[in-house]
Amino acid sequence: AQSVTQPDIHITVSEGASLELRCNYSYGATPYLFWYVQSPGQGLQLLLKYFSGDTLVQGIKGFEAEFKRSQSSFNLRKPSVHWSDAAEYFCAVGTSGTYKYIFGTGTRLKVLA
Amino acid sequence: EPEVTQTPSHQVTQMGQEVILRCVPISNHLYFYWYRQILGQKVEFLVSFYNNEISEKSEIFDDQFSVERPDGSNFTLKIRSTKLEDSAMYFCASSELQQATQYFGPGTRLLVL
């Protein structure tokens, strides 16, 4: 069955530290990959996406992600976290032949001053 | 930048009542979606809609749910007889093409008492 796993439910980092949020997927077909961010009480904002081509993709707010087919992963990274990055981050996967995205359970990021 | 909008932002209803959640997708988008997020759980796909018909639906989307595009701008989700377990955040999304990025609205938080 198709699935998306975000192994870390909560992550706490200090402001200015680097960040990596993990996402693994299980899909039979070539996936389309996304990271969304949800601030408290807010909707889902697209951070970045991968459809094809360069496996390292840049997004908004200084985030980047790397698609590694051999590891079925699409980890999100940021070199220096800001206090405003505190939010919940969702990895999502789509594929050809279906309209739906499948979301991971999310990782809640806390940033210490 | 164009955005998906949703109304109302919050709705409280009694069990058994009908509710209609409204969405205005991005104007040049052709594909429309509803997702829900029960508190503390992952975002789940409900239904996709294209060319005035449902293109895909999940097992959650049973006969109590219906979708409609009543005019050229609105997209609605109706729950005919709400249950306590329908309490959730409901997100509308739209995309330009089937395999294009889905952009999400801010959500409607529904509470069924």
JSON list of N, CA and C in Angstrom, two decimals, chain B residues 2 10 20 31 44 48 52 79:
[
{"chain": "B", "resi": 2, "resn": "PRO", "atom": "N", "xyz": [-2.46, 34.72, -6.34]},
{"chain": "B", "resi": 2, "resn": "PRO", "atom": "CA", "xyz": [-3.80, 34.12, -6.17]},
{"chain": "B", "resi": 2, "resn": "PRO", "atom": "C", "xyz": [-3.82, 33.10, -5.04]},
{"chain": "B", "resi": 10, "resn": "HIS", "atom": "N", "xyz": [-14.68, 29.02, 10.81]},
{"chain": "B", "resi": 10, "resn": "HIS", "atom": "CA", "xyz": [-15.10, 28.11, 11.88]},
{"chain": "B", "resi": 10, "resn": "HIS", "atom": "C", "xyz": [-16.61, 27.89, 11.75]},
{"chain": "B", "resi": 20, "resn": "ILE", "atom": "N", "xyz": [-22.69, 23.15, 4.91]},
{"chain": "B", "resi": 20, "resn": "ILE", "atom": "CA", "xyz": [-22.09, 23.40, 3.61]},
{"chain": "B", "resi": 20, "resn": "ILE", "atom": "C", "xyz": [-20.82, 24.22, 3.82]},
{"chain": "B", "resi": 31, "resn": "TYR", "atom": "N", "xyz": [-9.01, 21.74, -11.45]},
{"chain": "B", "resi": 31, "resn": "TYR", "atom": "CA", "xyz": [-9.17, 20.57, -10.60]},
{"chain": "B", "resi": 31, "resn": "TYR", "atom": "C", "xyz": [-9.34, 21.03, -9.16]},
{"chain": "B", "resi": 44, "resn": "GLU", "atom": "N", "xyz": [-6.12, 13.94, 5.25]},
{"chain": "B", "resi": 44, "resn": "GLU", "atom": "CA", "xyz": [-6.65, 12.82, 4.47]},
{"chain": "B", "resi": 44, "resn": "GLU", "atom": "C", "xyz": [-7.43, 13.33, 3.26]},
{"chain": "B", "resi": 48, "resn": "SER", "atom": "N", "xyz": [-11.85, 14.44, -5.32]},
{"chain": "B", "resi": 48, "resn": "SER", "atom": "CA", "xyz": [-11.38, 15.37, -6.35]},
{"chain": "B", "resi": 48, "resn": "SER", "atom": "C", "xyz": [-12.50, 15.56, -7.36]},
{"chain": "B", "resi": 52, "resn": "ASN", "atom": "N", "xyz": [-17.01, 19.14, -13.69]},
{"chain": "B", "resi": 52, "resn": "ASN", "atom": "CA", "xyz": [-18.32, 18.98, -13.07]},
{"chain": "B", "resi": 52, "resn": "ASN", "atom": "C", "xyz": [-18.68, 17.56, -12.65]},
{"chain": "B", "resi": 79, "resn": "ILE", "atom": "N", "xyz": [-22.17, 18.19, 3.93]},
{"chain": "B", "resi": 79, "resn": "ILE", "atom": "CA", "xyz": [-22.33, 17.01, 4.77]},
{"chain": "B", "resi": 79, "resn": "ILE", "atom": "C", "xyz": [-23.79, 16.99, 5.19]}
]
